[in-house]
C-alpha cells in the first residue's frame, strides 16, 4: 500500500510539473498591441500597420485578430497550443468568443516550422477549418517559402480580416491583400489582349473599314477592385483582452 501511495504521489508530481512547464512555455502577452512578435521576424512598419487594423476592427465589432510569433512551442501540438493561447490570453469577446490567432514558430528550421490560424467558436462558421487551410496554402505558405515573412503575414491577415469584417457587416477600413500584387496572372494578360482586339475590331467597323463577320458576344464587365477603404483612422487606445475562448477550431501547416 505504501508503495502504491509513493508511486501515485510521484505520478501526481510529474503531472503538476508538466503542466507548470507547459504554462511557463507560453509567453506573456505584451501590453497595448495585437501583434506579439516574440521571434522578431516582422518589420516595424508591418507591425504598426496590422496593429492599427486590429485596433479599428476591435473597436467596431469586438472581434480581435492577433498575430504571435515565437521561436518554438517546446514540442507541443501546434493547434492545441494555439487553442490554449486563445483561452489563456482571452482573445476575443467573452460572450461572442470571436477571437482569431495567427501563430507561427521560427526555431525548428525550414520545412519544420509551424503556422496556425485558430478561432473562437463565434467565428467557426465564417472561418471553418477548410477555409483557414486554404488561406494558409495560398497566402502564407508561398510567401514564407520565398522568404518574405512580412508579405506572408500581411496576405494571411488581409484574408482573415476581410472575412471577419463581412461577418459583422462592418464597413470600416480594410487592409489591402498583397498576395498577388507583384505580377499579373497569365490568364488576365490574355483576357486583356482579347478585349483590346475586340475593341479595335468594333472601332474599325465603325469607321467602315471593310467587310466583317456577324456580331460577337460580350464579356463580363470590369474587374473587382479588391479591398475597399471607407473608414477613417480614429484615435484611441488598445482595449485589452476581452476574455474570449476557443473550442479548438483552426488549421495548421508546416513551412
PDB file of C-alpha atoms in Angstrom:
ATOM      1  CA  UNK A   1       0.000   0.000   0.000  1.00  0.00           C
ATOM      2  CA  UNK A   2       2.807   2.390   0.885  1.00  0.00           C
ATOM      3  CA  UNK A   3       4.481   1.614  -2.421  1.00  0.00           C
ATOM      4  CA  UNK A   4       1.264   2.449  -4.284  1.00  0.00           C
ATOM      5  CA  UNK A   5       0.928   5.753  -2.397  1.00  0.00           C
ATOM      6  CA  UNK A   6       4.522   6.691  -3.236  1.00  0.00           C
ATOM      7  CA  UNK A   7       4.022   5.833  -6.916  1.00  0.00           C
ATOM      8  CA  UNK A   8       0.772   7.774  -7.008  1.00  0.00           C
ATOM      9  CA  UNK A   9       2.459  10.782  -5.422  1.00  0.00           C
ATOM     10  CA  UNK A  10       5.281  10.629  -7.965  1.00  0.00           C
ATOM     11  CA  UNK A  11       2.814  10.496 -10.871  1.00  0.00           C
ATOM     12  CA  UNK A  12       0.882  13.469  -9.469  1.00  0.00           C
ATOM     13  CA  UNK A  13       4.078  15.475  -9.056  1.00  0.00           C
ATOM     14  CA  UNK A  14       5.117  14.696 -12.611  1.00  0.00           C
ATOM     15  CA  UNK A  15       1.705  15.794 -13.915  1.00  0.00           C
ATOM     16  CA  UNK A  16       1.852  19.028 -11.953  1.00  0.00           C
ATOM     17  CA  UNK A  17       5.409  19.641 -13.142  1.00  0.00           C
ATOM     18  CA  UNK A  18       4.495  19.018 -16.782  1.00  0.00           C
ATOM     19  CA  UNK A  19       1.547  21.404 -16.526  1.00  0.00           C
ATOM     20  CA  UNK A  20       3.777  24.006 -14.952  1.00  0.00           C
ATOM     21  CA  UNK A  21       6.359  23.613 -17.711  1.00  0.00           C
ATOM     22  CA  UNK A  22       3.671  23.930 -20.408  1.00  0.00           C
ATOM     23  CA  UNK A  23       2.278  27.080 -18.823  1.00  0.00           C
ATOM     24  CA  UNK A  24       5.740  28.538 -18.382  1.00  0.00           C
ATOM     25  CA  UNK A  25       6.475  27.898 -22.056  1.00  0.00           C
ATOM     26  CA  UNK A  26       3.595  30.140 -23.131  1.00  0.00           C
ATOM     27  CA  UNK A  27       4.751  33.762 -23.361  1.00  0.00           C
ATOM     28  CA  UNK A  28       3.057  36.589 -21.503  1.00  0.00           C
ATOM     29  CA  UNK A  29       1.192  38.940 -23.869  1.00  0.00           C
ATOM     30  CA  UNK A  30       2.660  42.383 -24.384  1.00  0.00           C
ATOM     31  CA  UNK A  31       0.593  45.409 -23.425  1.00  0.00           C
ATOM     32  CA  UNK A  32      -1.214  47.731 -25.841  1.00  0.00           C
ATOM     33  CA  UNK A  33      -0.707  45.697 -29.008  1.00  0.00           C
ATOM     34  CA  UNK A  34      -2.328  42.975 -31.085  1.00  0.00           C
ATOM     35  CA  UNK A  35       0.977  41.992 -32.733  1.00  0.00           C
ATOM     36  CA  UNK A  36       3.266  39.944 -30.467  1.00  0.00           C
ATOM     37  CA  UNK A  37       6.449  39.367 -32.452  1.00  0.00           C
ATOM     38  CA  UNK A  38       8.473  37.436 -29.882  1.00  0.00           C
ATOM     39  CA  UNK A  39      10.575  35.836 -32.658  1.00  0.00           C
ATOM     40  CA  UNK A  40      11.426  39.292 -34.055  1.00  0.00           C
ATOM     41  CA  UNK A  41      10.681  38.384 -37.692  1.00  0.00           C
ATOM     42  CA  UNK A  42       8.339  41.229 -38.710  1.00  0.00           C
ATOM     43  CA  UNK A  43       9.328  44.724 -39.763  1.00  0.00           C
ATOM     44  CA  UNK A  44       8.285  47.653 -37.585  1.00  0.00           C
ATOM     45  CA  UNK A  45       6.111  49.098 -40.356  1.00  0.00           C
ATOM     46  CA  UNK A  46       4.132  45.873 -40.806  1.00  0.00           C
ATOM     47  CA  UNK A  47       3.599  45.502 -37.068  1.00  0.00           C
ATOM     48  CA  UNK A  48       2.351  49.068 -36.851  1.00  0.00           C
ATOM     49  CA  UNK A  49       0.059  48.660 -39.859  1.00  0.00           C
ATOM     50  CA  UNK A  50      -1.564  45.398 -38.772  1.00  0.00           C
ATOM     51  CA  UNK A  51      -1.902  46.583 -35.186  1.00  0.00           C
ATOM     52  CA  UNK A  52      -3.796  49.626 -36.464  1.00  0.00           C
ATOM     53  CA  UNK A  53      -6.267  47.477 -38.407  1.00  0.00           C
ATOM     54  CA  UNK A  54      -6.835  45.124 -35.471  1.00  0.00           C
ATOM     55  CA  UNK A  55      -7.483  48.067 -33.178  1.00  0.00           C
ATOM     56  CA  UNK A  56     -10.087  49.508 -35.561  1.00  0.00           C
ATOM     57  CA  UNK A  57     -11.779  46.112 -36.001  1.00  0.00           C
ATOM     58  CA  UNK A  58     -11.895  45.564 -32.237  1.00  0.00           C
ATOM     59  CA  UNK A  59     -13.495  48.963 -31.709  1.00  0.00           C
ATOM     60  CA  UNK A  60     -16.021  48.398 -34.489  1.00  0.00           C
ATOM     61  CA  UNK A  61     -17.034  44.774 -33.873  1.00  0.00           C
ATOM     62  CA  UNK A  62     -15.478  43.464 -30.657  1.00  0.00           C
ATOM     63  CA  UNK A  63     -13.597  40.825 -32.674  1.00  0.00           C
ATOM     64  CA  UNK A  64      -9.856  40.558 -32.055  1.00  0.00           C
ATOM     65  CA  UNK A  65      -7.269  39.349 -34.569  1.00  0.00           C
ATOM     66  CA  UNK A  66      -3.871  38.763 -33.019  1.00  0.00           C
ATOM     67  CA  UNK A  67      -0.540  37.707 -34.506  1.00  0.00           C
ATOM     68  CA  UNK A  68       2.010  35.857 -32.376  1.00  0.00           C
ATOM     69  CA  UNK A  69       5.463  34.684 -33.467  1.00  0.00           C
ATOM     70  CA  UNK A  70       7.657  32.532 -31.218  1.00  0.00           C
ATOM     71  CA  UNK A  71      10.887  30.587 -31.587  1.00  0.00           C
ATOM     72  CA  UNK A  72       9.287  27.285 -30.591  1.00  0.00           C
ATOM     73  CA  UNK A  73       6.391  25.720 -28.697  1.00  0.00           C
ATOM     74  CA  UNK A  74       8.505  23.111 -26.897  1.00  0.00           C
ATOM     75  CA  UNK A  75       7.201  20.085 -28.761  1.00  0.00           C
ATOM     76  CA  UNK A  76       3.530  20.787 -28.159  1.00  0.00           C
ATOM     77  CA  UNK A  77       0.930  20.131 -30.876  1.00  0.00           C
ATOM     78  CA  UNK A  78       0.534  23.434 -32.796  1.00  0.00           C
ATOM     79  CA  UNK A  79      -3.271  23.652 -32.974  1.00  0.00           C
ATOM     80  CA  UNK A  80      -3.666  22.670 -29.334  1.00  0.00           C
ATOM     81  CA  UNK A  81      -1.048  25.225 -28.311  1.00  0.00           C
ATOM     82  CA  UNK A  82      -2.844  27.962 -30.261  1.00  0.00           C
ATOM     83  CA  UNK A  83      -6.195  26.987 -28.723  1.00  0.00           C
ATOM     84  CA  UNK A  84      -4.649  27.127 -25.248  1.00  0.00           C
ATOM     85  CA  UNK A  85      -3.220  30.561 -26.044  1.00  0.00           C
ATOM     86  CA  UNK A  86      -6.626  31.928 -27.089  1.00  0.00           C
ATOM     87  CA  UNK A  87      -8.088  30.658 -23.812  1.00  0.00           C
ATOM     88  CA  UNK A  88      -5.160  31.742 -21.632  1.00  0.00           C
ATOM     89  CA  UNK A  89      -4.888  35.215 -23.148  1.00  0.00           C
ATOM     90  CA  UNK A  90      -8.665  35.659 -23.508  1.00  0.00           C
ATOM     91  CA  UNK A  91      -8.548  36.686 -27.174  1.00  0.00           C
ATOM     92  CA  UNK A  92     -11.909  37.959 -28.389  1.00  0.00           C
ATOM     93  CA  UNK A  93     -15.090  38.996 -26.605  1.00  0.00           C
ATOM     94  CA  UNK A  94     -16.016  36.901 -23.540  1.00  0.00           C
ATOM     95  CA  UNK A  95     -19.591  36.385 -24.760  1.00  0.00           C
ATOM     96  CA  UNK A  96     -19.087  36.258 -28.528  1.00  0.00           C
ATOM     97  CA  UNK A  97     -15.831  34.214 -28.432  1.00  0.00           C
ATOM     98  CA  UNK A  98     -14.785  35.957 -31.634  1.00  0.00           C
ATOM     99  CA  UNK A  99     -11.012  35.938 -31.370  1.00  0.00           C
ATOM    100  CA  UNK A 100      -8.584  34.908 -34.127  1.00  0.00           C
ATOM    101  CA  UNK A 101      -4.962  33.949 -33.505  1.00  0.00           C
ATOM    102  CA  UNK A 102      -2.362  33.695 -36.272  1.00  0.00           C
ATOM    103  CA  UNK A 103       0.572  31.904 -34.648  1.00  0.00           C
ATOM    104  CA  UNK A 104       3.893  30.938 -36.246  1.00  0.00           C
ATOM    105  CA  UNK A 105       7.081  29.316 -34.949  1.00  0.00           C
ATOM    106  CA  UNK A 106      10.525  30.022 -36.384  1.00  0.00           C
ATOM    107  CA  UNK A 107      13.002  27.950 -34.406  1.00  0.00           C
ATOM    108  CA  UNK A 108      12.654  24.476 -35.944  1.00  0.00           C
ATOM    109  CA  UNK A 109      14.153  25.245 -39.358  1.00  0.00           C
ATOM    110  CA  UNK A 110      12.849  25.413 -42.914  1.00  0.00           C
ATOM    111  CA  UNK A 111      10.080  22.903 -43.584  1.00  0.00           C
ATOM    112  CA  UNK A 112       9.675  22.183 -39.860  1.00  0.00           C
ATOM    113  CA  UNK A 113       8.275  25.483 -38.604  1.00  0.00           C
ATOM    114  CA  UNK A 114       4.559  25.679 -37.824  1.00  0.00           C
ATOM    115  CA  UNK A 115       1.879  28.214 -38.692  1.00  0.00           C
ATOM    116  CA  UNK A 116      -1.616  28.045 -37.198  1.00  0.00           C
ATOM    117  CA  UNK A 117      -4.808  30.033 -37.539  1.00  0.00           C
ATOM    118  CA  UNK A 118      -7.034  29.333 -34.530  1.00  0.00           C
ATOM    119  CA  UNK A 119     -10.504  30.819 -33.985  1.00  0.00           C
ATOM    120  CA  UNK A 120     -13.084  31.136 -31.243  1.00  0.00           C
ATOM    121  CA  UNK A 121     -16.440  29.372 -31.502  1.00  0.00           C
ATOM    122  CA  UNK A 122     -18.155  32.579 -32.562  1.00  0.00           C
ATOM    123  CA  UNK A 123     -16.203  32.698 -35.839  1.00  0.00           C
ATOM    124  CA  UNK A 124     -16.062  28.998 -36.708  1.00  0.00           C
ATOM    125  CA  UNK A 125     -18.972  29.449 -39.148  1.00  0.00           C
ATOM    126  CA  UNK A 126     -17.295  32.296 -41.029  1.00  0.00           C
ATOM    127  CA  UNK A 127     -13.814  30.733 -40.791  1.00  0.00           C
ATOM    128  CA  UNK A 128     -14.194  26.940 -40.963  1.00  0.00           C
ATOM    129  CA  UNK A 129     -11.111  24.731 -40.860  1.00  0.00           C
ATOM    130  CA  UNK A 130     -11.153  24.143 -44.627  1.00  0.00           C
ATOM    131  CA  UNK A 131     -11.151  27.846 -45.428  1.00  0.00           C
ATOM    132  CA  UNK A 132      -8.365  28.507 -42.955  1.00  0.00           C
ATOM    133  CA  UNK A 133      -6.297  25.751 -44.561  1.00  0.00           C
ATOM    134  CA  UNK A 134      -6.815  27.313 -47.981  1.00  0.00           C
ATOM    135  CA  UNK A 135      -5.725  30.714 -46.662  1.00  0.00           C
ATOM    136  CA  UNK A 136      -2.530  29.194 -45.293  1.00  0.00           C
ATOM    137  CA  UNK A 137      -1.893  27.340 -48.568  1.00  0.00           C
ATOM    138  CA  UNK A 138      -2.438  30.334 -50.845  1.00  0.00           C
ATOM    139  CA  UNK A 139      -1.469  33.342 -48.738  1.00  0.00           C
ATOM    140  CA  UNK A 140       1.041  32.294 -46.094  1.00  0.00           C
ATOM    141  CA  UNK A 141       2.987  29.330 -47.454  1.00  0.00           C
ATOM    142  CA  UNK A 142       4.082  30.697 -50.882  1.00  0.00           C
ATOM    143  CA  UNK A 143       5.362  33.956 -49.417  1.00  0.00           C
ATOM    144  CA  UNK A 144       7.007  32.390 -46.368  1.00  0.00           C
ATOM    145  CA  UNK A 145       8.705  29.795 -48.583  1.00  0.00           C
ATOM    146  CA  UNK A 146      10.061  32.630 -50.731  1.00  0.00           C
ATOM    147  CA  UNK A 147      11.497  34.253 -47.609  1.00  0.00           C
ATOM    148  CA  UNK A 148       9.058  37.184 -47.486  1.00  0.00           C
ATOM    149  CA  UNK A 149       7.680  36.854 -43.951  1.00  0.00           C
ATOM    150  CA  UNK A 150       6.177  40.346 -43.945  1.00  0.00           C
ATOM    151  CA  UNK A 151       4.147  39.568 -47.049  1.00  0.00           C
ATOM    152  CA  UNK A 152       3.145  36.148 -45.724  1.00  0.00           C
ATOM    153  CA  UNK A 153       1.562  37.691 -42.642  1.00  0.00           C
ATOM    154  CA  UNK A 154       0.049  40.657 -44.483  1.00  0.00           C
ATOM    155  CA  UNK A 155      -1.620  38.448 -47.088  1.00  0.00           C
ATOM    156  CA  UNK A 156      -2.897  35.987 -44.479  1.00  0.00           C
ATOM    157  CA  UNK A 157      -4.088  38.755 -42.204  1.00  0.00           C
ATOM    158  CA  UNK A 158      -5.923  40.540 -45.035  1.00  0.00           C
ATOM    159  CA  UNK A 159      -7.964  37.452 -45.931  1.00  0.00           C
ATOM    160  CA  UNK A 160      -8.882  36.751 -42.322  1.00  0.00           C
ATOM    161  CA  UNK A 161      -9.691  40.406 -41.675  1.00  0.00           C
ATOM    162  CA  UNK A 162     -11.945  40.692 -44.716  1.00  0.00           C
ATOM    163  CA  UNK A 163     -13.918  37.603 -43.682  1.00  0.00           C
ATOM    164  CA  UNK A 164     -14.425  38.857 -40.123  1.00  0.00           C
ATOM    165  CA  UNK A 165     -15.448  42.318 -41.357  1.00  0.00           C
ATOM    166  CA  UNK A 166     -18.011  40.764 -43.706  1.00  0.00           C
ATOM    167  CA  UNK A 167     -19.352  38.564 -40.917  1.00  0.00           C
ATOM    168  CA  UNK A 168     -20.190  41.684 -38.907  1.00  0.00           C
ATOM    169  CA  UNK A 169     -21.201  43.806 -41.926  1.00  0.00           C
ATOM    170  CA  UNK A 170     -18.508  46.225 -40.864  1.00  0.00           C
ATOM    171  CA  UNK A 171     -17.667  48.893 -43.433  1.00  0.00           C
ATOM    172  CA  UNK A 172     -14.591  50.345 -41.792  1.00  0.00           C
ATOM    173  CA  UNK A 173     -11.039  50.482 -43.094  1.00  0.00           C
ATOM    174  CA  UNK A 174      -9.920  47.242 -44.775  1.00  0.00           C
ATOM    175  CA  UNK A 175      -6.272  46.210 -45.343  1.00  0.00           C
ATOM    176  CA  UNK A 176      -5.149  45.598 -48.904  1.00  0.00           C
ATOM    177  CA  UNK A 177      -4.484  41.997 -49.926  1.00  0.00           C
ATOM    178  CA  UNK A 178      -0.984  41.937 -51.414  1.00  0.00           C
ATOM    179  CA  UNK A 179      -0.823  38.204 -52.108  1.00  0.00           C
ATOM    180  CA  UNK A 180      -0.585  38.564 -55.886  1.00  0.00           C
ATOM    181  CA  UNK A 181       0.444  42.148 -56.450  1.00  0.00           C
ATOM    182  CA  UNK A 182       3.921  41.579 -57.914  1.00  0.00           C
ATOM    183  CA  UNK A 183       2.985  40.144 -61.281  1.00  0.00           C
ATOM    184  CA  UNK A 184      -0.159  39.922 -63.363  1.00  0.00           C
ATOM    185  CA  UNK A 185      -1.546  36.399 -63.912  1.00  0.00           C
ATOM    186  CA  UNK A 186      -1.174  34.964 -67.431  1.00  0.00           C
ATOM    187  CA  UNK A 187      -4.925  34.497 -67.863  1.00  0.00           C
ATOM    188  CA  UNK A 188      -5.510  38.186 -67.164  1.00  0.00           C
ATOM    189  CA  UNK A 189      -2.913  39.225 -69.732  1.00  0.00           C
ATOM    190  CA  UNK A 190      -4.587  37.024 -72.365  1.00  0.00           C
ATOM    191  CA  UNK A 191      -8.028  38.380 -71.471  1.00  0.00           C
ATOM    192  CA  UNK A 192      -6.821  41.981 -71.757  1.00  0.00           C
ATOM    193  CA  UNK A 193      -5.300  41.251 -75.185  1.00  0.00           C
ATOM    194  CA  UNK A 194      -8.583  39.714 -76.374  1.00  0.00           C
ATOM    195  CA  UNK A 195     -10.597  42.698 -75.111  1.00  0.00           C
ATOM    196  CA  UNK A 196      -8.229  45.128 -76.841  1.00  0.00           C
ATOM    197  CA  UNK A 197      -8.522  43.199 -80.131  1.00  0.00           C
ATOM    198  CA  UNK A 198     -12.326  43.151 -79.922  1.00  0.00           C
ATOM    199  CA  UNK A 199     -12.416  46.853 -79.124  1.00  0.00           C
ATOM    200  CA  UNK A 200     -10.144  47.565 -82.090  1.00  0.00           C
ATOM    201  CA  UNK A 201     -12.426  45.486 -84.345  1.00  0.00           C
ATOM    202  CA  UNK A 202     -15.516  47.437 -83.247  1.00  0.00           C
ATOM    203  CA  UNK A 203     -13.714  50.731 -83.866  1.00  0.00           C
ATOM    204  CA  UNK A 204     -12.670  49.556 -87.317  1.00  0.00           C
ATOM    205  CA  UNK A 205     -16.257  48.562 -88.134  1.00  0.00           C
ATOM    206  CA  UNK A 206     -17.498  51.961 -87.066  1.00  0.00           C
ATOM    207  CA  UNK A 207     -15.063  53.596 -89.483  1.00  0.00           C
ATOM    208  CA  UNK A 208     -16.206  51.452 -92.401  1.00  0.00           C
ATOM    209  CA  UNK A 209     -13.021  49.517 -92.520  1.00  0.00           C
ATOM    210  CA  UNK A 210     -14.173  46.673 -94.814  1.00  0.00           C
ATOM    211  CA  UNK A 211     -16.482  43.673 -94.563  1.00  0.00           C
ATOM    212  CA  UNK A 212     -16.783  41.972 -91.221  1.00  0.00           C
ATOM    213  CA  UNK A 213     -18.447  38.860 -89.911  1.00  0.00           C
ATOM    214  CA  UNK A 214     -21.549  38.846 -87.675  1.00  0.00           C
ATOM    215  CA  UNK A 215     -21.799  40.235 -84.148  1.00  0.00           C
ATOM    216  CA  UNK A 216     -19.639  38.993 -81.314  1.00  0.00           C
ATOM    217  CA  UNK A 217     -20.664  38.045 -77.796  1.00  0.00           C
ATOM    218  CA  UNK A 218     -19.899  40.354 -74.910  1.00  0.00           C
ATOM    219  CA  UNK A 219     -17.565  39.834 -71.966  1.00  0.00           C
ATOM    220  CA  UNK A 220     -18.372  40.297 -68.281  1.00  0.00           C
ATOM    221  CA  UNK A 221     -17.820  43.894 -67.366  1.00  0.00           C
ATOM    222  CA  UNK A 222     -14.888  45.059 -65.287  1.00  0.00           C
ATOM    223  CA  UNK A 223     -12.522  43.646 -62.719  1.00  0.00           C
ATOM    224  CA  UNK A 224     -13.042  43.788 -58.978  1.00  0.00           C
ATOM    225  CA  UNK A 225     -11.239  46.480 -57.068  1.00  0.00           C
ATOM    226  CA  UNK A 226     -10.010  44.295 -54.199  1.00  0.00           C
ATOM    227  CA  UNK A 227     -10.442  45.613 -50.683  1.00  0.00           C
ATOM    228  CA  UNK A 228     -12.276  48.859 -50.088  1.00  0.00           C
ATOM    229  CA  UNK A 229     -11.327  51.674 -47.759  1.00  0.00           C
ATOM    230  CA  UNK A 230     -14.170  53.594 -46.229  1.00  0.00           C
ATOM    231  CA  UNK A 231     -13.303  54.197 -42.585  1.00  0.00           C
ATOM    232  CA  UNK A 232     -11.188  56.904 -41.053  1.00  0.00           C
ATOM    233  CA  UNK A 233      -8.184  56.343 -38.837  1.00  0.00           C
ATOM    234  CA  UNK A 234      -9.567  57.232 -35.463  1.00  0.00           C
ATOM    235  CA  UNK A 235      -7.554  57.650 -32.305  1.00  0.00           C
ATOM    236  CA  UNK A 236      -7.950  55.715 -29.098  1.00  0.00           C
ATOM    237  CA  UNK A 237      -6.047  53.178 -27.089  1.00  0.00           C
ATOM    238  CA  UNK A 238      -5.927  49.410 -27.225  1.00  0.00           C
ATOM    239  CA  UNK A 239      -8.889  47.935 -25.397  1.00  0.00           C
ATOM    240  CA  UNK A 240      -7.112  44.915 -23.906  1.00  0.00           C
ATOM    241  CA  UNK A 241      -8.067  41.239 -23.991  1.00  0.00           C
ATOM    242  CA  UNK A 242     -11.768  40.528 -23.970  1.00  0.00           C
ATOM    243  CA  UNK A 243     -11.775  37.156 -22.219  1.00  0.00           C
ATOM    244  CA  UNK A 244     -12.703  35.069 -25.267  1.00  0.00           C
ATOM    245  CA  UNK A 245     -12.166  31.324 -25.645  1.00  0.00           C
ATOM    246  CA  UNK A 246     -11.917  28.625 -28.340  1.00  0.00           C
ATOM    247  CA  UNK A 247     -13.235  25.110 -28.830  1.00  0.00           C
ATOM    248  CA  UNK A 248     -10.290  24.096 -30.995  1.00  0.00           C
ATOM    249  CA  UNK A 249     -11.291  25.337 -34.459  1.00  0.00           C
ATOM    250  CA  UNK A 250      -8.450  26.134 -36.817  1.00  0.00           C
ATOM    251  CA  UNK A 251      -5.862  24.857 -39.294  1.00  0.00           C
ATOM    252  CA  UNK A 252      -2.090  24.427 -39.281  1.00  0.00           C
ATOM    253  CA  UNK A 253       0.704  23.892 -41.803  1.00  0.00           C
ATOM    254  CA  UNK A 254       4.470  23.334 -41.892  1.00  0.00           C
ATOM    255  CA  UNK A 255       6.667  25.831 -43.703  1.00  0.00           C
TER     256      UNK A 255
END
